[in-house]
Short mmCIF file of C-alpha atoms and ligand atoms in Angstrom, two decimals:
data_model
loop_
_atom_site.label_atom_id
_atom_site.label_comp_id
_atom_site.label_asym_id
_atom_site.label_seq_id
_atom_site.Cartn_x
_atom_site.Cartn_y
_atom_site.Cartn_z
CA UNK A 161 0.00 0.00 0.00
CA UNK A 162 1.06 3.64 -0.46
CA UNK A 163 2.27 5.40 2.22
CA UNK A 164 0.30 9.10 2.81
CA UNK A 165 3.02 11.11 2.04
CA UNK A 166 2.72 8.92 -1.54
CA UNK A 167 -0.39 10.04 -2.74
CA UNK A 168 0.22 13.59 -4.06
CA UNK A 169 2.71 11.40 -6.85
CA UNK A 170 0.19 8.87 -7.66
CA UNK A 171 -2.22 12.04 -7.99
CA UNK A 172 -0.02 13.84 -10.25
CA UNK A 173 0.38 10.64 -12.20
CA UNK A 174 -3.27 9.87 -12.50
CA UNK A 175 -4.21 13.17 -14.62
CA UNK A 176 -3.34 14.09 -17.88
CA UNK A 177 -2.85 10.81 -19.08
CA UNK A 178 -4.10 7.59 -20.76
CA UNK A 179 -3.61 3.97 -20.21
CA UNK A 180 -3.67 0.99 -22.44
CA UNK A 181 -4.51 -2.41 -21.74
CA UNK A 182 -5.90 -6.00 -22.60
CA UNK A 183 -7.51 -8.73 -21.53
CA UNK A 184 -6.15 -11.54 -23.44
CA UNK A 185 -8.43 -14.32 -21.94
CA UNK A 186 -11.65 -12.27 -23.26
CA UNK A 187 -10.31 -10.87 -26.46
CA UNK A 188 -10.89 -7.41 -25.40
CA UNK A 189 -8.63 -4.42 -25.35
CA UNK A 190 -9.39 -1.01 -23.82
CA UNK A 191 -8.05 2.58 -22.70
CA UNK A 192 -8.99 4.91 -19.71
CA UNK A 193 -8.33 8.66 -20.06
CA UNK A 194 -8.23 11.39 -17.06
CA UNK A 195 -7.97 15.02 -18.03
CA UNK A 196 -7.23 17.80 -15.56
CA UNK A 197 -5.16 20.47 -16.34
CA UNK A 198 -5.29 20.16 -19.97
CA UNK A 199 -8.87 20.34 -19.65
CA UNK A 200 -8.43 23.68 -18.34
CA UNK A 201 -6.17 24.48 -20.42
CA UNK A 202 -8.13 24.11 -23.77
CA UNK A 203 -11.30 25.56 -21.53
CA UNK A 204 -9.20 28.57 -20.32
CA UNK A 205 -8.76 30.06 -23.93
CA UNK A 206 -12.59 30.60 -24.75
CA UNK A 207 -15.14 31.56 -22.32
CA UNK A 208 -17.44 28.75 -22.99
CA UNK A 209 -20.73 28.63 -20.81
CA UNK A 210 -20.80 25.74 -18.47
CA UNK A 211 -22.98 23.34 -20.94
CA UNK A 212 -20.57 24.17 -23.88
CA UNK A 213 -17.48 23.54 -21.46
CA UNK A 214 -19.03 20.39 -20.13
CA UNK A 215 -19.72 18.42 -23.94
CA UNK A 216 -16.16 19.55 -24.87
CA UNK A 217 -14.95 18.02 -22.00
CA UNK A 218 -16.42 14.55 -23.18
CA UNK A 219 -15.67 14.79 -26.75
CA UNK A 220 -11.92 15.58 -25.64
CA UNK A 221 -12.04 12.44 -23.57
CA UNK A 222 -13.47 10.92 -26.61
CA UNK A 223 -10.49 11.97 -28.70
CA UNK A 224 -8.43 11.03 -26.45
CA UNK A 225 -9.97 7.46 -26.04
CA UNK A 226 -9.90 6.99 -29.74
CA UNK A 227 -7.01 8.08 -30.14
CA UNK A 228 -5.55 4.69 -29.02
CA UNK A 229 -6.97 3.11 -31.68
CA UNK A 230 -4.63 4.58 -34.30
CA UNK A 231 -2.25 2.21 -35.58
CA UNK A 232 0.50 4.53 -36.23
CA UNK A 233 2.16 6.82 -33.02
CA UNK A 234 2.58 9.69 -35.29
CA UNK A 235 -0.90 9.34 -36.85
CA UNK A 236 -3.90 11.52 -36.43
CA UNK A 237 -7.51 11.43 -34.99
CA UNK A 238 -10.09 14.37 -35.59
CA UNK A 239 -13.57 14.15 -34.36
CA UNK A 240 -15.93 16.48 -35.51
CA UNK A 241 -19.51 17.14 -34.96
CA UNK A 242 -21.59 19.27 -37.06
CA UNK A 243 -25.17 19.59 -37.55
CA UNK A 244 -27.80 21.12 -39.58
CA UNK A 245 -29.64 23.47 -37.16
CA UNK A 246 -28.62 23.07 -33.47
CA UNK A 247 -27.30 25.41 -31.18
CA UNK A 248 -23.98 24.06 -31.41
CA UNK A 249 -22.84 24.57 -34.99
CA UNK A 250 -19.96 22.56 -35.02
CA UNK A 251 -17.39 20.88 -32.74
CA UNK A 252 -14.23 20.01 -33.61
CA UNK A 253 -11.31 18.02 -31.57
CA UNK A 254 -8.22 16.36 -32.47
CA UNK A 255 -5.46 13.83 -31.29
CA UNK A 256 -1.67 13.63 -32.00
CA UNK A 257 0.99 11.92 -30.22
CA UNK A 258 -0.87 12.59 -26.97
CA UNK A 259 -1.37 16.22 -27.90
CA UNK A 260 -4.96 17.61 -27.59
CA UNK A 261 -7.22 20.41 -28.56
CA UNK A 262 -10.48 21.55 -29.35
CA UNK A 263 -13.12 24.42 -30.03
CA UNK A 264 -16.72 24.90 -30.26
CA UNK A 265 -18.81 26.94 -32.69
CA UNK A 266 -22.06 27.63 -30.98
CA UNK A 267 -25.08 30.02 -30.70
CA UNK A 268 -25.00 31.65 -27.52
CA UNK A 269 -28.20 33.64 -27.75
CA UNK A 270 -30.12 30.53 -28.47
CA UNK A 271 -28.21 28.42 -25.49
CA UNK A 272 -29.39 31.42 -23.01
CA UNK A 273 -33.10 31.60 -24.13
CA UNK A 274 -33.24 27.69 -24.22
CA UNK A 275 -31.22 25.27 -22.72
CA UNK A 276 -31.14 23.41 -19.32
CA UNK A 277 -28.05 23.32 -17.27
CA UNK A 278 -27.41 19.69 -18.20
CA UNK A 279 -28.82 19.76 -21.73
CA UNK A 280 -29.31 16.63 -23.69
CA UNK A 281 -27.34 15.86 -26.39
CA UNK A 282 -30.29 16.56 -29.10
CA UNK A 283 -30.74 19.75 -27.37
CA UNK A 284 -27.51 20.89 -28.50
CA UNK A 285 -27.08 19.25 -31.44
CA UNK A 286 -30.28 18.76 -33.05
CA UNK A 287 -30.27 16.76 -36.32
CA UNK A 288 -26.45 16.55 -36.38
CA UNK A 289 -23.66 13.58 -37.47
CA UNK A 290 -20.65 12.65 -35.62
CA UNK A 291 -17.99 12.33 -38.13
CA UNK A 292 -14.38 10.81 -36.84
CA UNK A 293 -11.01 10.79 -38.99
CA UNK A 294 -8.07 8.30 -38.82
CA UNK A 295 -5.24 9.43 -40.65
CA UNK A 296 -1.71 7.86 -40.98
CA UNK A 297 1.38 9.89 -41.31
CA UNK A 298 3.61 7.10 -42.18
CA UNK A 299 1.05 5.10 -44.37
CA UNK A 300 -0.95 8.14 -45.66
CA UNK A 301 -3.93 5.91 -45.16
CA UNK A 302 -7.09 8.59 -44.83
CA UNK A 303 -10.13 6.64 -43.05
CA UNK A 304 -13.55 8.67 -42.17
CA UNK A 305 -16.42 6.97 -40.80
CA UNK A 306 -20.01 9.08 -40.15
CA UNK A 307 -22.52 8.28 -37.77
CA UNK A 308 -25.97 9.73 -36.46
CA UNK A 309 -25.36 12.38 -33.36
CA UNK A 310 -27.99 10.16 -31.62
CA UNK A 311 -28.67 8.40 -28.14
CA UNK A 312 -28.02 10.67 -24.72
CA UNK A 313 -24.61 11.54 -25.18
CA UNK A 314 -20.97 11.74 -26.92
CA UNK A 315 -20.23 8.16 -25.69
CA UNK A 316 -23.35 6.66 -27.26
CA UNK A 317 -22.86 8.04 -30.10
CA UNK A 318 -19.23 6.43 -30.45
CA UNK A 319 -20.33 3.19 -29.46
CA UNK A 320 -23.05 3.55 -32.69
CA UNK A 321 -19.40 4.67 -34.81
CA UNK A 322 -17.87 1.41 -33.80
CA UNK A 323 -20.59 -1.39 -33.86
CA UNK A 324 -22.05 0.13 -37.31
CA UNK A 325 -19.15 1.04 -38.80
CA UNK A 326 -16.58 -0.99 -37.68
CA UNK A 327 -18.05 -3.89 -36.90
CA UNK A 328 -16.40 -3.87 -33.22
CA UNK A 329 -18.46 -4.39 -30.04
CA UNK A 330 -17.47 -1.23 -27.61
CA UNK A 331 -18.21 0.14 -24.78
CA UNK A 332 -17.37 3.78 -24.12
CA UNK A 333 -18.20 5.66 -20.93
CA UNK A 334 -17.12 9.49 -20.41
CA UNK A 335 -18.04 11.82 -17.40
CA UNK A 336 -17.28 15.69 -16.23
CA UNK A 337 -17.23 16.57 -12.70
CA UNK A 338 -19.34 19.24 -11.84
CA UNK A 339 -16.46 21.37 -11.90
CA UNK A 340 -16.17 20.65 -15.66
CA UNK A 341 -12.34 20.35 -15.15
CA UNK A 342 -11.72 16.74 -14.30
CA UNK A 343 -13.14 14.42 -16.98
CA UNK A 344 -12.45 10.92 -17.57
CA UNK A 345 -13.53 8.07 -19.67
CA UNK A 346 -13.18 4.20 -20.62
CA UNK A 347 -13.35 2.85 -24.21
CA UNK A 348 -13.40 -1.20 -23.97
CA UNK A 349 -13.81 -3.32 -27.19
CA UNK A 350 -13.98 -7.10 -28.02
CA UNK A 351 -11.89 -8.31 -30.93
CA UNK A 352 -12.29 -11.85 -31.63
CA UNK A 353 -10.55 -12.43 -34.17
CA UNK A 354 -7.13 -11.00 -33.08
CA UNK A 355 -5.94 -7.68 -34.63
CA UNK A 356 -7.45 -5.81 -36.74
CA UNK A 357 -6.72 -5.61 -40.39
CA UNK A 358 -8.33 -9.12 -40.49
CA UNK A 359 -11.22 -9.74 -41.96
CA UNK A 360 -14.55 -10.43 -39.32
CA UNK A 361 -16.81 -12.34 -41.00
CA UNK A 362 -18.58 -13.17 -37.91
CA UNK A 363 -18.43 -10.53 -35.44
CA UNK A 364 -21.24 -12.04 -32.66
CA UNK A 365 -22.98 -9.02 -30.62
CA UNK A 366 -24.06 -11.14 -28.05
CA UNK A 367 -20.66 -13.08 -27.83
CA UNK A 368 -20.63 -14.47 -24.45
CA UNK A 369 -17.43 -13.50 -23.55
CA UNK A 370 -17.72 -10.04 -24.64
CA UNK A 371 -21.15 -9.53 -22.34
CA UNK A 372 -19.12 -10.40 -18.94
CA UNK A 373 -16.60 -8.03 -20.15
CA UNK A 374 -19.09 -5.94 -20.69
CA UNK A 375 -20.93 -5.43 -17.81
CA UNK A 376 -17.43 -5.53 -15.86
CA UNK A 377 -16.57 -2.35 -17.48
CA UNK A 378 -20.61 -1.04 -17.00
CA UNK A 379 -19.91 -1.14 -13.22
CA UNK A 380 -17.46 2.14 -13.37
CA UNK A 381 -18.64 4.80 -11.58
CA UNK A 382 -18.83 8.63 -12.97
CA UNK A 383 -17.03 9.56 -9.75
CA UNK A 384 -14.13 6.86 -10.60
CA UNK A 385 -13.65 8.21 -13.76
CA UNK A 386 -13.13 11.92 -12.40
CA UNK A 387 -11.19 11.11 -9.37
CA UNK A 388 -7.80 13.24 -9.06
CA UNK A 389 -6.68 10.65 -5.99
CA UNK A 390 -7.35 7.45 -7.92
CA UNK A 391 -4.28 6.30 -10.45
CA UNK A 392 -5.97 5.06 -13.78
CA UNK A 393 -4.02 1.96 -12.72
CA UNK A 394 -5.76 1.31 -9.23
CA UNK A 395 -9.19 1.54 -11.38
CA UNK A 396 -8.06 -0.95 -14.04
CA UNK A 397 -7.69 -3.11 -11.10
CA UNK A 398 -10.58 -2.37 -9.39
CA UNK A 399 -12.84 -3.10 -12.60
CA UNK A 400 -10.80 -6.10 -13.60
CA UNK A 401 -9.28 -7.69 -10.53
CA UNK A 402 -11.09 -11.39 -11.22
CA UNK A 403 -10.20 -11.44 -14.69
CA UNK A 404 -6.98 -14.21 -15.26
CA UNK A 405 -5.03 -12.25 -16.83
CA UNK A 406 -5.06 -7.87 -17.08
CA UNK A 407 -1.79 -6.65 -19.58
CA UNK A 408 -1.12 -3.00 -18.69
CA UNK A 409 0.53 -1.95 -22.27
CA UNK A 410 1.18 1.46 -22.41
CA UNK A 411 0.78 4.90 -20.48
CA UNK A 412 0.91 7.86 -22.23
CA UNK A 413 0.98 11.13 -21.04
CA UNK A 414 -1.68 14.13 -22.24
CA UNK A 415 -0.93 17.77 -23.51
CA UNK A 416 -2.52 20.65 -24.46
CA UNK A 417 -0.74 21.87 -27.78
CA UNK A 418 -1.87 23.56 -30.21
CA UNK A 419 -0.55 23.13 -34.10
CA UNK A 420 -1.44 26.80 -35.33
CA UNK A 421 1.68 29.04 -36.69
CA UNK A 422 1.73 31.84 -38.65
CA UNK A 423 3.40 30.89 -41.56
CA UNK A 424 0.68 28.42 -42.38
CA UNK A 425 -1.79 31.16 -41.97
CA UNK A 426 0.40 33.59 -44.03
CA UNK A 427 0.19 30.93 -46.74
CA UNK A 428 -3.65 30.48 -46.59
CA UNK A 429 -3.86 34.60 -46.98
CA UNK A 430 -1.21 34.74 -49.80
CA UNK A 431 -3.86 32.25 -51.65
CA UNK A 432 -6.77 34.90 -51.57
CA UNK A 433 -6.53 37.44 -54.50
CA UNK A 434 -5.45 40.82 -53.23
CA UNK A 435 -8.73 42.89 -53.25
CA UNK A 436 -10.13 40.21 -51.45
CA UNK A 437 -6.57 40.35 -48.99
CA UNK A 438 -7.02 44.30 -48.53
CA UNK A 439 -10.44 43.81 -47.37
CA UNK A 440 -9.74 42.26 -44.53
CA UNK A 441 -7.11 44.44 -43.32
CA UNK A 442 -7.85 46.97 -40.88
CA UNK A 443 -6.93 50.71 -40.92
CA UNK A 444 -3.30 49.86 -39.92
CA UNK A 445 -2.84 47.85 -43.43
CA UNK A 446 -3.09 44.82 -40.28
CA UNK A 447 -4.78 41.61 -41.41
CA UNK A 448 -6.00 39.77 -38.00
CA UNK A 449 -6.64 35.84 -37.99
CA UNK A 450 -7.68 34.20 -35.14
CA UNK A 451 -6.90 30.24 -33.99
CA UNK A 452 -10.14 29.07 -33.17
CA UNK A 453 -8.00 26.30 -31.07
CA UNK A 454 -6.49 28.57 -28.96
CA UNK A 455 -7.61 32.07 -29.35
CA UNK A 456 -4.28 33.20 -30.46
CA UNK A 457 -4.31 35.97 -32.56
CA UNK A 458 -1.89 36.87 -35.08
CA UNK A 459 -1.43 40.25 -36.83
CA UNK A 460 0.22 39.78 -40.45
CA UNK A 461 1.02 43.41 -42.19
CA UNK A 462 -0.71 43.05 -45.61
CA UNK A 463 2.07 45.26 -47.11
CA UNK A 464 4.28 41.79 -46.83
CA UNK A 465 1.78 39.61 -48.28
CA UNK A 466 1.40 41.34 -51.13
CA UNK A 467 5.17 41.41 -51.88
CA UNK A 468 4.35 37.95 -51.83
CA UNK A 469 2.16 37.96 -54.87
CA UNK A 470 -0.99 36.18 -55.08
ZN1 LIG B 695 -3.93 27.62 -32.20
#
């Protein structure tokens, strides 16, 4: 057992960070995800309202989930959710080598006349499609699969992406404190036929083996997910503890970075046509773009885009 004097480490070590694992007895492989300070982080550049804060809280957990499912370390995951006439407009995260981010495009006007504290996730979305990206630096593979934004929440929705989809039994489970700084999350899937890459020609839904892993992984608690004091590690064991065999396969630590830089936004500008260039600079000859990641806002004098032709 840990001594007291212990528990601030294991605390540090238990945010920010995901672990891997396996079950090799029941074919089933999972990941659980704790965010603290990154949440804030990403959160502490906009100045979302609480229900706005609170879904991209879960659909950064989400990323960060499914981000374990890339094949490739260097490779990419992007989730995005857009719909047709909700109050959210669009949501966008992404995944990189353990590097997060995220915005939300949103209707605040319509959130403050309408919505509960704890909207539902048709209540933000409306009529709206959850679309998630794979893509593989090394083997340029591009992969986008589309679902329905439907069911009560991110996690349902993800579970829909994989069984429809991709074929794969999953269960997914994400909660915010009431905070809506910690947030935490479990992704669990059943692959009985090994790796993928193969083909399943008989992927069983009700696979026996799969439904005790199952409801295992349904007894997690919201507050077990969130907890700052309890190492992602102490959980696995806590959730899997009977099973014969639990492989603990990788840990990898969480950031908050953001991929914007100006000379990719000076190159985007130097593509417009220059009437089009000149009216968006201000008085000051100033052209002002703003990283809808991270609120950073960069000033590019339009005198030295136009010596850059265009
Ligand atoms: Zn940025």
């Amino acid at each position: 057992m840990a001594s007291p004097n212990q528990q601030p480490i294991a605390a540090a070590a238990s945010l920010d960070s995901a672990v891997g694992f396996a079950l090799p007895a029941r074919h089933a492989r999972g990941r659980l995800v704790r965010l603290g300070p990154v949440l804030e982080e990403i959160l502490s550049a906009h100045a979302y309202p609480a229900p706005v804060a609170h879904v991209l809280g879960e659909a950064l957990v989400l990323t960060a989930l499914l981000g374990a499912t890339l094949k490739e370390a260097g490779g990419q995951l992007t989730l995005q959710a857009q719909t047709e006439s909700g109050i959210v407009d669009l949501l966008v995260a992404d995944y990189k080598a353990g590097e997060l981010r995220g915005y939300v495009r949103f209707d605040m006007a319509r959130l403050a006349a309408g919505a509960a504290a704890h909207p539902s996730l048709e209540a933000l979305f409306g009529k709206g499609y959850l679309a998630i990206t794979f893509d593989q630096e090394v083997s340029n593979e591009r992969y986008q699969g589309i679902v329905p934004l439907e069911g009560e929440s991110l996690a349902d929705a993800a579970e829909h992406f994989f069984s429809q989809s991709e074929q794969i039994p999953s269960l997914v489970r994400i909660a915010v404190d009431d905070s809506g700084r910690l947030a935490g999350g479990i992704l669990l899937q059943h692959l009985p036929e090994g790796e993928e890459g193969r083909e399943r020609l008989h992927t069983r839904l009700d696979h026996p083996e799969w439904d005790h892993v199952r409801i295992l992984g349904e007894t997690v608690r919201a507050g077990e997910l969130t907890d700052p004091l309890l190492p992602l590690e102490d959980l696995l064991w806590r959730l899997f503890h009977d099973e014969e065999e639990v492989l603990l396969l990788s840990t990898t630590p969480l950031k908050s970075v953001c991929r914007c830089n100006e000379a990719h936004i000076r190159s985007v500008l130097a593509r417009f046509p220059a009437d089009e260039r000149a009216e968006m600079a201000d008085e000051e000859g100033m052209i002002s773009v703003d990283c809808e990641f991270c609120s950073t806002v960069y000033r590019i004098p339009l005198a030295e885009l136009d010596g850059q032709g265009g």
